[in-house]
Short mmCIF file of C-alpha atoms (C1' of nucleotides) in Angstrom, two decimals:
data_model
loop_
_atom_site.label_atom_id
_atom_site.label_comp_id
_atom_site.label_asym_id
_atom_site.label_seq_id
_atom_site.Cartn_x
_atom_site.Cartn_y
_atom_site.Cartn_z
CA MET A 1175 -49.88 -87.82 -224.40
CA PRO A 1176 -50.22 -86.21 -227.80
CA ARG A 1177 -49.55 -82.50 -228.05
CA PRO A 1178 -52.63 -80.62 -229.31
CA PRO A 1179 -52.37 -78.96 -232.72
CA ALA A 1180 -51.50 -75.41 -231.71
CA GLN A 1181 -52.61 -73.68 -234.89
CA THR A 1182 -56.12 -75.14 -234.71
CA ASP A 1183 -56.36 -73.92 -231.12
CA LEU A 1184 -55.22 -70.53 -232.33
CA ALA A 1185 -57.91 -70.36 -235.01
CA VAL A 1186 -60.66 -71.47 -232.62
CA LEU A 1187 -59.62 -69.16 -229.78
CA GLY A 1188 -59.27 -66.33 -232.28
CA ALA A 1189 -62.79 -66.84 -233.58
CA LEU A 1190 -64.15 -66.83 -230.03
CA SER A 1191 -62.21 -63.63 -229.31
CA LEU A 1192 -64.58 -61.85 -231.72
CA ALA A 1193 -67.77 -63.00 -229.97
CA PRO A 1194 -69.28 -66.01 -228.12
CA MET A 1195 -70.65 -68.52 -230.61
CA SER A 1196 -71.48 -72.18 -231.28
CA GLY A 1197 -69.01 -74.62 -232.78
CA TYR A 1198 -71.00 -74.51 -235.97
CA ARG A 1199 -70.57 -70.73 -236.14
CA VAL A 1200 -66.87 -71.00 -235.37
CA ARG A 1201 -66.61 -72.99 -238.56
CA GLN A 1202 -68.62 -70.44 -240.52
CA GLU A 1203 -66.54 -67.61 -239.12
CA ILE A 1204 -63.35 -69.36 -240.23
CA VAL A 1205 -64.76 -70.21 -243.64
CA SER A 1206 -65.94 -66.71 -244.47
CA THR A 1207 -63.13 -64.14 -244.41
CA LEU A 1208 -60.40 -66.31 -242.95
CA GLY A 1209 -61.22 -69.00 -245.51
CA HIS A 1210 -59.07 -67.36 -248.15
CA PHE A 1211 -55.95 -68.56 -246.35
CA TRP A 1212 -57.03 -70.93 -243.59
CA THR A 1213 -59.39 -73.89 -243.16
CA GLU A 1214 -60.61 -76.03 -240.30
CA SER A 1215 -63.00 -78.97 -240.54
CA PHE A 1216 -65.59 -80.10 -238.01
CA GLY A 1217 -63.39 -83.06 -237.21
CA GLN A 1218 -60.83 -80.57 -235.90
CA ILE A 1219 -63.05 -77.93 -234.37
CA TYR A 1220 -65.19 -80.05 -232.05
CA PRO A 1221 -62.33 -81.99 -230.49
CA ALA A 1222 -60.46 -78.70 -230.13
CA LEU A 1223 -63.39 -77.08 -228.34
CA ALA A 1224 -63.71 -80.08 -225.99
CA ARG A 1225 -59.99 -79.95 -225.25
CA LEU A 1226 -60.00 -76.20 -224.68
CA GLU A 1227 -63.04 -76.43 -222.42
CA ALA A 1228 -61.34 -79.12 -220.32
CA ARG A 1229 -58.28 -76.86 -220.02
CA GLY A 1230 -60.43 -73.93 -218.96
CA ASP A 1231 -59.57 -71.81 -221.99
CA VAL A 1232 -63.19 -71.71 -223.15
CA GLY A 1233 -66.42 -71.76 -221.19
CA ARG A 1234 -70.15 -71.52 -221.91
CA ASP A 1235 -72.50 -68.59 -221.56
CA ASP A 1236 -76.19 -68.78 -220.54
CA ALA A 1237 -77.24 -69.60 -224.10
CA GLY A 1238 -74.80 -72.52 -224.27
CA ARG A 1239 -72.45 -70.74 -226.67
CA PHE A 1240 -68.72 -71.14 -226.28
CA THR A 1241 -66.92 -68.16 -224.78
CA LEU A 1242 -63.29 -67.17 -224.34
CA THR A 1243 -62.21 -67.19 -220.68
CA PRO A 1244 -59.48 -64.87 -219.35
CA ALA A 1245 -57.14 -67.86 -219.35
CA GLY A 1246 -58.08 -68.55 -222.96
CA ARG A 1247 -57.38 -64.97 -223.94
CA GLY A 1248 -53.96 -65.29 -222.37
CA ARG A 1249 -53.29 -68.45 -224.28
CA LEU A 1250 -54.46 -66.86 -227.50
CA ARG A 1251 -52.03 -63.98 -226.99
CA ALA A 1252 -49.23 -66.43 -226.32
CA LEU A 1253 -50.05 -68.45 -229.44
CA LEU A 1254 -50.16 -65.30 -231.56
CA GLN A 1255 -46.52 -64.72 -230.68
CA THR A 1256 -45.33 -68.17 -231.72
CA PRO A 1257 -43.66 -68.39 -235.11
CA PRO A 1258 -45.92 -69.76 -237.87
CA GLU A 1259 -45.45 -73.47 -238.57
CA ILE A 1260 -44.29 -73.78 -242.12
CA GLY A 1261 -45.64 -76.78 -243.97
CA PRO A 1262 -43.58 -78.56 -246.60
CA PRO A 1263 -44.04 -76.87 -249.99
CA ARG A 1264 -46.36 -78.72 -252.39
CA ASN A 1265 -47.12 -76.84 -255.57
CA GLY A 1266 -48.75 -79.16 -258.08
CA LEU A 1267 -48.50 -76.71 -260.95
CA LEU A 1268 -44.76 -76.23 -260.56
CA LEU A 1269 -44.27 -79.97 -260.12
CA ARG A 1270 -45.86 -80.48 -263.54
CA LEU A 1271 -44.09 -77.58 -265.20
CA PHE A 1272 -40.76 -78.87 -263.92
CA PHE A 1273 -41.18 -81.96 -266.08
CA GLY A 1274 -42.64 -79.86 -268.87
CA ARG A 1275 -40.20 -81.22 -271.42
CA GLU A 1276 -41.90 -84.59 -271.14
CA ALA A 1277 -45.37 -83.06 -271.25
CA GLY A 1278 -44.81 -80.83 -274.26
CA ARG A 1279 -45.33 -77.12 -274.69
CA ARG A 1280 -49.02 -77.44 -275.48
CA THR A 1281 -49.79 -79.15 -272.15
CA CYS A 1282 -47.81 -76.53 -270.25
CA LEU A 1283 -49.73 -73.71 -271.88
CA ASP A 1284 -53.00 -75.43 -271.03
CA LEU A 1285 -51.97 -75.77 -267.41
CA LEU A 1286 -51.07 -72.09 -267.30
CA ALA A 1287 -54.43 -71.14 -268.78
CA GLU A 1288 -56.32 -73.16 -266.17
CA THR A 1289 -54.25 -71.64 -263.40
CA GLU A 1290 -54.86 -68.17 -264.73
CA GLN A 1291 -58.59 -68.72 -264.57
CA GLU A 1292 -58.39 -70.07 -261.07
CA VAL A 1293 -56.26 -67.19 -259.80
CA THR A 1294 -58.58 -64.71 -261.44
CA ARG A 1295 -61.49 -66.35 -259.67
CA ARG A 1296 -59.62 -66.17 -256.40
CA LEU A 1297 -58.88 -62.47 -256.88
CA ALA A 1298 -62.54 -61.85 -257.59
CA GLY A 1299 -63.43 -63.63 -254.36
CA LEU A 1300 -60.98 -61.47 -252.45
CA ALA A 1301 -62.42 -58.31 -253.98
CA GLU A 1302 -65.89 -59.43 -253.03
CA THR A 1303 -64.86 -60.02 -249.43
CA ARG A 1304 -63.02 -56.71 -249.36
CA ALA A 1305 -66.21 -54.90 -250.35
CA THR A 1306 -67.95 -56.23 -247.24
CA LEU A 1307 -65.34 -54.84 -244.84
CA ASP A 1308 -65.21 -51.44 -243.20
CA PRO A 1309 -61.68 -49.91 -243.30
CA THR A 1310 -62.37 -47.82 -240.19
CA ASP A 1311 -63.35 -50.76 -237.95
CA PRO A 1312 -60.29 -51.64 -235.85
CA ASP A 1313 -60.99 -55.38 -236.10
CA GLU A 1314 -61.56 -55.38 -239.82
CA ARG A 1315 -58.47 -53.34 -240.61
CA TYR A 1316 -56.43 -56.44 -239.80
CA ALA A 1317 -58.62 -58.57 -242.03
CA LEU A 1318 -57.93 -56.10 -244.84
CA LEU A 1319 -54.19 -56.56 -244.41
CA THR A 1320 -54.55 -60.30 -244.91
CA LEU A 1321 -56.72 -59.79 -247.98
CA SER A 1322 -54.05 -57.52 -249.37
CA ALA A 1323 -51.53 -60.34 -249.02
CA GLY A 1324 -53.74 -62.57 -251.15
CA GLU A 1325 -54.07 -59.87 -253.75
CA HIS A 1326 -50.31 -59.37 -253.96
CA GLN A 1327 -49.78 -63.10 -254.36
CA GLY A 1328 -52.45 -63.38 -256.99
CA ARG A 1329 -51.14 -60.52 -259.07
CA ALA A 1330 -47.62 -61.91 -258.85
CA THR A 1331 -48.87 -65.26 -260.13
CA LEU A 1332 -50.63 -63.60 -263.05
CA ALA A 1333 -47.47 -61.66 -263.94
CA TRP A 1334 -45.41 -64.84 -263.82
CA ILE A 1335 -47.94 -66.64 -266.00
CA ALA A 1336 -47.76 -63.91 -268.65
CA GLU A 1337 -43.98 -64.01 -268.60
CA THR A 1338 -43.86 -67.80 -268.73
CA ARG A 1339 -46.36 -68.01 -271.56
CA ALA A 1340 -44.25 -65.61 -273.60
CA ALA A 1341 -41.13 -67.65 -272.89
CA LEU A 1342 -42.77 -70.96 -273.86
CA GLU A 1343 -44.08 -69.52 -277.09
CA SER A 1344 -40.69 -68.15 -278.08
CA TRP A 1345 -38.90 -71.51 -277.71
CA PRO A 1346 -38.29 -73.76 -280.67
CA ASP A 1347 -39.93 -77.13 -280.28
CA MET B 530 -58.30 -100.80 -252.20
CA PRO B 531 -56.76 -97.39 -251.54
CA ARG B 532 -56.01 -95.24 -254.56
CA PRO B 533 -52.29 -94.47 -254.80
CA PRO B 534 -51.26 -90.84 -254.29
CA ALA B 535 -51.00 -89.64 -257.87
CA GLN B 536 -48.76 -86.66 -257.26
CA THR B 537 -46.11 -88.74 -255.53
CA ASP B 538 -46.14 -91.10 -258.50
CA LEU B 539 -45.76 -88.08 -260.74
CA ALA B 540 -42.73 -86.82 -258.83
CA VAL B 541 -41.05 -90.23 -258.79
CA LEU B 542 -41.73 -91.01 -262.45
CA GLY B 543 -40.59 -87.51 -263.35
CA ALA B 544 -37.28 -87.96 -261.54
CA LEU B 545 -36.71 -91.27 -263.32
CA SER B 546 -37.48 -89.60 -266.66
CA LEU B 547 -34.27 -87.64 -266.25
CA ALA B 548 -32.06 -90.72 -265.76
CA PRO B 549 -32.08 -94.19 -264.13
CA MET B 550 -31.23 -93.91 -260.45
CA SER B 551 -31.64 -95.46 -256.99
CA GLY B 552 -34.49 -94.56 -254.64
CA TYR B 553 -32.02 -92.66 -252.53
CA ARG B 554 -31.05 -90.54 -255.52
CA VAL B 555 -34.68 -89.98 -256.44
CA ARG B 556 -35.02 -88.31 -253.08
CA GLN B 557 -31.89 -86.21 -253.61
CA GLU B 558 -33.09 -85.21 -257.06
CA ILE B 559 -36.41 -84.07 -255.61
CA VAL B 560 -34.76 -82.27 -252.72
CA SER B 561 -32.29 -80.30 -254.84
CA THR B 562 -33.97 -78.09 -257.43
CA LEU B 563 -37.51 -79.36 -257.05
CA GLY B 564 -37.22 -78.96 -253.29
CA HIS B 565 -38.10 -75.27 -253.49
CA PHE B 566 -41.72 -76.19 -254.15
CA TRP B 567 -42.10 -79.91 -253.65
CA THR B 568 -41.05 -82.53 -251.09
CA GLU B 569 -41.24 -86.29 -250.76
CA SER B 570 -40.01 -88.39 -247.85
CA PHE B 571 -38.54 -91.89 -247.91
CA GLY B 572 -41.74 -93.16 -246.40
CA GLN B 573 -43.46 -92.09 -249.63
CA ILE B 574 -40.79 -92.82 -252.19
CA TYR B 575 -40.02 -96.46 -251.44
CA PRO B 576 -43.64 -97.63 -251.31
CA ALA B 577 -44.25 -95.64 -254.50
CA LEU B 578 -41.34 -97.34 -256.25
CA ALA B 579 -42.55 -100.79 -255.14
CA ARG B 580 -46.05 -100.00 -256.36
CA LEU B 581 -44.84 -98.63 -259.67
CA GLU B 582 -42.56 -101.61 -260.19
CA ALA B 583 -45.46 -104.00 -259.56
CA ARG B 584 -47.53 -102.08 -262.09
CA GLY B 585 -44.74 -102.25 -264.64
CA ASP B 586 -44.18 -98.50 -264.77
CA VAL B 587 -40.62 -98.80 -263.52
CA GLY B 588 -38.03 -101.54 -264.00
CA ARG B 589 -34.39 -102.14 -263.08
CA ASP B 590 -31.29 -101.83 -265.18
CA ASP B 591 -28.15 -104.01 -264.93
CA ALA B 592 -26.81 -101.95 -262.06
CA GLY B 593 -30.05 -102.38 -260.08
CA ARG B 594 -31.10 -98.78 -260.57
CA PHE B 595 -34.74 -97.96 -261.17
CA THR B 596 -35.63 -97.09 -264.75
CA LEU B 597 -38.69 -95.69 -266.47
CA THR B 598 -40.38 -98.25 -268.73
CA PRO B 599 -42.32 -97.21 -271.84
CA ALA B 600 -45.53 -97.84 -269.90
CA GLY B 601 -44.21 -95.65 -267.12
CA ARG B 602 -43.42 -92.86 -269.56
CA GLY B 603 -46.96 -93.06 -270.85
CA ARG B 604 -48.34 -92.86 -267.35
CA LEU B 605 -46.08 -89.90 -266.58
CA ARG B 606 -47.39 -88.05 -269.62
CA ALA B 607 -50.96 -88.80 -268.56
CA LEU B 608 -50.32 -87.58 -265.01
CA LEU B 609 -48.71 -84.39 -266.31
CA GLN B 610 -52.00 -83.51 -267.95
CA THR B 611 -54.10 -83.96 -264.82
CA PRO B 612 -55.07 -80.75 -263.05
CA PRO B 613 -52.95 -80.01 -259.96
CA GLU B 614 -54.55 -81.07 -256.68
CA ILE B 615 -55.05 -77.93 -254.66
CA GLY B 616 -54.50 -78.39 -250.96
CA PRO B 617 -56.52 -76.40 -248.42
CA PRO B 618 -54.86 -73.04 -247.75
CA ARG B 619 -52.93 -72.82 -244.49
CA ASN B 620 -50.97 -69.66 -244.01
CA GLY B 621 -49.82 -69.37 -240.42
CA LEU B 622 -48.63 -65.80 -240.79
CA LEU B 623 -51.97 -64.54 -242.10
CA LEU B 624 -53.82 -66.53 -239.44
CA ARG B 625 -51.89 -64.61 -236.80
CA LEU B 626 -52.17 -61.25 -238.50
CA PHE B 627 -55.92 -61.71 -238.84
CA PHE B 628 -56.22 -61.62 -235.06
CA GLY B 629 -53.60 -58.89 -234.86
CA ARG B 630 -55.84 -56.66 -232.80
CA GLU B 631 -55.55 -59.14 -229.94
CA ALA B 632 -51.81 -59.52 -230.43
CA GLY B 633 -50.93 -55.85 -230.61
CA ARG B 634 -49.05 -53.88 -233.24
CA ARG B 635 -45.64 -54.72 -231.82
CA THR B 636 -46.17 -58.48 -232.21
CA CYS B 637 -47.42 -58.02 -235.77
CA LEU B 638 -44.35 -56.03 -236.73
CA ASP B 639 -42.13 -58.70 -235.19
CA LEU B 640 -43.90 -61.40 -237.20
CA LEU B 641 -43.43 -59.39 -240.37
CA ALA B 642 -39.74 -58.93 -239.64
CA GLU B 643 -39.23 -62.67 -239.14
CA THR B 644 -41.10 -63.42 -242.33
CA GLU B 645 -39.07 -60.88 -244.23
CA GLN B 646 -35.87 -62.61 -243.17
CA GLU B 647 -37.21 -65.99 -244.13
CA VAL B 648 -38.38 -64.86 -247.55
CA THR B 649 -35.07 -63.18 -248.16
CA ARG B 650 -33.30 -66.43 -247.30
CA ARG B 651 -35.59 -68.28 -249.65
CA LEU B 652 -34.86 -65.86 -252.47
CA ALA B 653 -31.15 -66.29 -251.87
CA GLY B 654 -31.59 -70.05 -252.12
CA LEU B 655 -33.44 -69.66 -255.40
CA ALA B 656 -30.70 -67.42 -256.78
CA GLU B 657 -28.11 -69.97 -255.74
CA THR B 658 -29.95 -72.76 -257.53
CA ARG B 659 -30.47 -70.55 -260.58
CA ALA B 660 -26.72 -70.04 -260.83
CA THR B 661 -26.19 -73.79 -261.20
CA LEU B 662 -28.55 -74.10 -264.18
CA ASP B 663 -27.76 -73.72 -267.86
CA PRO B 664 -30.42 -71.65 -269.70
CA THR B 665 -29.65 -73.36 -272.99
CA ASP B 666 -30.24 -76.93 -271.73
CA PRO B 667 -33.76 -77.95 -272.82
CA ASP B 668 -34.42 -79.80 -269.56
CA GLU B 669 -33.16 -77.02 -267.33
CA ARG B 670 -35.11 -74.32 -269.10
CA TYR B 671 -38.24 -75.73 -267.48
CA ALA B 672 -36.57 -75.76 -264.09
CA LEU B 673 -35.76 -72.08 -264.58
CA LEU B 674 -39.43 -71.32 -265.19
CA THR B 675 -40.34 -72.85 -261.86
CA LEU B 676 -37.59 -70.92 -260.09
CA SER B 677 -38.96 -67.77 -261.62
CA ALA B 678 -42.33 -68.51 -260.05
CA GLY B 679 -40.70 -68.67 -256.63
CA GLU B 680 -38.93 -65.39 -257.26
CA HIS B 681 -42.15 -63.64 -258.26
CA GLN B 682 -43.90 -64.94 -255.15
CA GLY B 683 -41.04 -63.91 -252.90
CA ARG B 684 -40.83 -60.40 -254.27
CA ALA B 685 -44.60 -60.00 -253.96
CA THR B 686 -44.39 -61.03 -250.32
CA LEU B 687 -41.63 -58.51 -249.65
CA ALA B 688 -43.65 -55.75 -251.31
CA TRP B 689 -46.70 -56.65 -249.23
CA ILE B 690 -44.60 -56.66 -246.06
CA ALA B 691 -43.29 -53.17 -246.77
CA GLU B 692 -46.79 -51.90 -247.43
CA THR B 693 -48.22 -53.61 -244.36
CA ARG B 694 -45.47 -52.34 -242.11
CA ALA B 695 -46.17 -48.78 -243.26
CA ALA B 696 -49.88 -49.23 -242.64
CA LEU B 697 -49.36 -50.65 -239.14
CA GLU B 698 -47.04 -47.83 -238.17
CA SER B 699 -49.46 -45.18 -239.36
CA TRP B 700 -52.35 -46.45 -237.23
CA PRO B 701 -53.17 -44.96 -233.84
CA ASP B 702 -52.91 -47.50 -231.05
"C1'" DT C 492 -96.49 -80.97 -241.71
"C1'" DG C 493 -92.35 -81.27 -243.90
"C1'" DC C 494 -88.04 -78.85 -245.58
"C1'" DT C 495 -83.96 -76.41 -244.57
"C1'" DT C 496 -80.58 -74.83 -241.66
"C1'" DC C 497 -78.33 -75.19 -237.26
"C1'" DA C 498 -75.78 -78.07 -234.22
"C1'" DT C 499 -72.77 -81.77 -232.14
"C1'" DG C 500 -70.20 -85.45 -232.54
"C1'" DT C 501 -67.73 -89.97 -234.13
"C1'" DA C 502 -65.70 -93.49 -237.24
"C1'" DA C 503 -63.37 -94.61 -241.23
"C1'" DT C 504 -60.03 -93.21 -244.09
"C1'" DA C 505 -56.21 -90.85 -246.03
"C1'" DA C 506 -51.78 -88.86 -246.32
"C1'" DG C 507 -47.44 -88.15 -244.87
"C1'" DT C 508 -43.44 -87.51 -241.48
"C1'" DT C 509 -40.09 -89.26 -238.26
"C1'" DA C 510 -37.45 -92.45 -236.31
"C1'" DC C 511 -35.56 -96.62 -236.39
"C1'" DA C 512 -33.23 -100.98 -238.16
"C1'" DT C 513 -30.09 -102.79 -241.23
"C1'" DG C 514 -26.49 -103.38 -244.24
"C1'" DA C 515 -23.40 -102.27 -248.47
"C1'" DT C 516 -19.83 -99.07 -250.44
"C1'" DT C 517 -16.45 -95.81 -250.63
"C1'" DG C 518 -12.65 -92.81 -249.29
"C1'" DC C 519 -8.99 -91.90 -246.09
"C1'" DG D 875 -9.87 -100.56 -240.37
"C1'" DC D 876 -13.14 -96.95 -239.70
"C1'" DA D 877 -16.07 -93.20 -240.64
"C1'" DA D 878 -19.20 -91.24 -243.73
"C1'" DT D 879 -22.26 -91.73 -247.18
"C1'" DC D 880 -25.28 -94.58 -249.92
"C1'" DA D 881 -29.19 -97.53 -249.87
"C1'" DT D 882 -33.63 -99.90 -248.64
"C1'" DG D 883 -37.27 -100.53 -245.98
"C1'" DT D 884 -40.81 -100.49 -242.01
"C1'" DA D 885 -43.49 -99.15 -237.85
"C1'" DA D 886 -45.36 -95.78 -235.08
"C1'" DC D 887 -47.34 -91.69 -234.92
"C1'" DT D 888 -49.65 -87.17 -236.48
"C1'" DT D 889 -52.65 -84.64 -238.65
"C1'" DA D 890 -56.69 -83.82 -241.11
"C1'" DT D 891 -60.63 -84.84 -244.17
"C1'" DT D 892 -64.91 -87.08 -245.31
"C1'" DA D 893 -68.86 -89.26 -244.42
"C1'" DC D 894 -72.09 -90.59 -241.47
"C1'" DA D 895 -75.45 -90.54 -237.47
"C1'" DT D 896 -78.39 -87.89 -234.84
"C1'" DG D 897 -81.45 -84.55 -233.49
"C1'" DA D 898 -83.29 -79.63 -232.46
"C1'" DA D 899 -85.09 -75.20 -234.25
"C1'" DG D 900 -87.14 -72.17 -237.60
"C1'" DC D 901 -90.32 -71.36 -241.23
"C1'" DA D 902 -93.52 -72.14 -245.20
#
DNA sequence: TGCTTCATGTAATAAGTTACATGATTGC
DNA sequence: GCAATCATGTAACTTATTACATGAAGCA
């Protein structure tokens, strides 16, 4: 029998640890703050909920919303201690830049400009989310730590872009 | 008919733009320097080569090695100008940290420590690869730019870890 | 009443890894 | 001669997305 995708279970159980909610809301919860660094689609969430309910990790309350059972909370805690699964790296920008000689300097600079815009947009999104969070709420303090990670990454990318642009422009063609 | 995965074609054509080589070597080429931010498996490479050969983008030389045809070079240049496909974000560390309240401070600190080790290893790998490259070679200059991106990202992650560790330790439990 | 959002689910499709099968070459 | 590496390919399996089908609830 196929082993269930543990990280999807983690995300679903985690969402339900905040409050009982429908599958639809689980998705919304994941999309909102968590969406900056994690996604789940309906095609994952509903089968996961069905699986978890069969296992006894989630139940239903009077209103029909999914709830986290004591067993589910235990499983969530166990999953939180497992090492993150690292996916194979796939960075489309760097793939293109690697063959930059073939593309020409102009194309590389264009790619960097597009990326810069996108990262800037992403940073703005993070700032917007940050503004909605309360630094004194014990739950939201952890969310702020994850936002901070995104901000560090984004700023590092911008710094690298500036450096790379300068390098490209200084080379003879 | 299913549209061929463009980024795999890009990686394969790019490898062949460096020199004619076997499919096996294409993989090795991708694994070595490019491997820090891109991967392809045999299950992708051989079908891609067959497809590209049928299209006339790659041919064979006397020794049976795959070569880039003029048409293939044109297609490579076209692909290099396409915007990178951005995959959905999936950061297992941040997913866990987000629900850190449930996990407890101790578990979060452990996760950070593991990540720190891994990033440090990754930075060492980048430095090792950097040492093998010649900054004056026009092809390898582009490879150095991509390595630099990895170094920026890695250092940013380490800085965020230090900051996050300090924050976690300052909180009341 | 009719429009939008909420809600649940499934089927088709896509993308990619792993493991296996098979054989040629090369170095010792 | 034998082991390791080079080389090509395929089949099974995972994982995940997208699109679709369906209908209830809220509100204008």
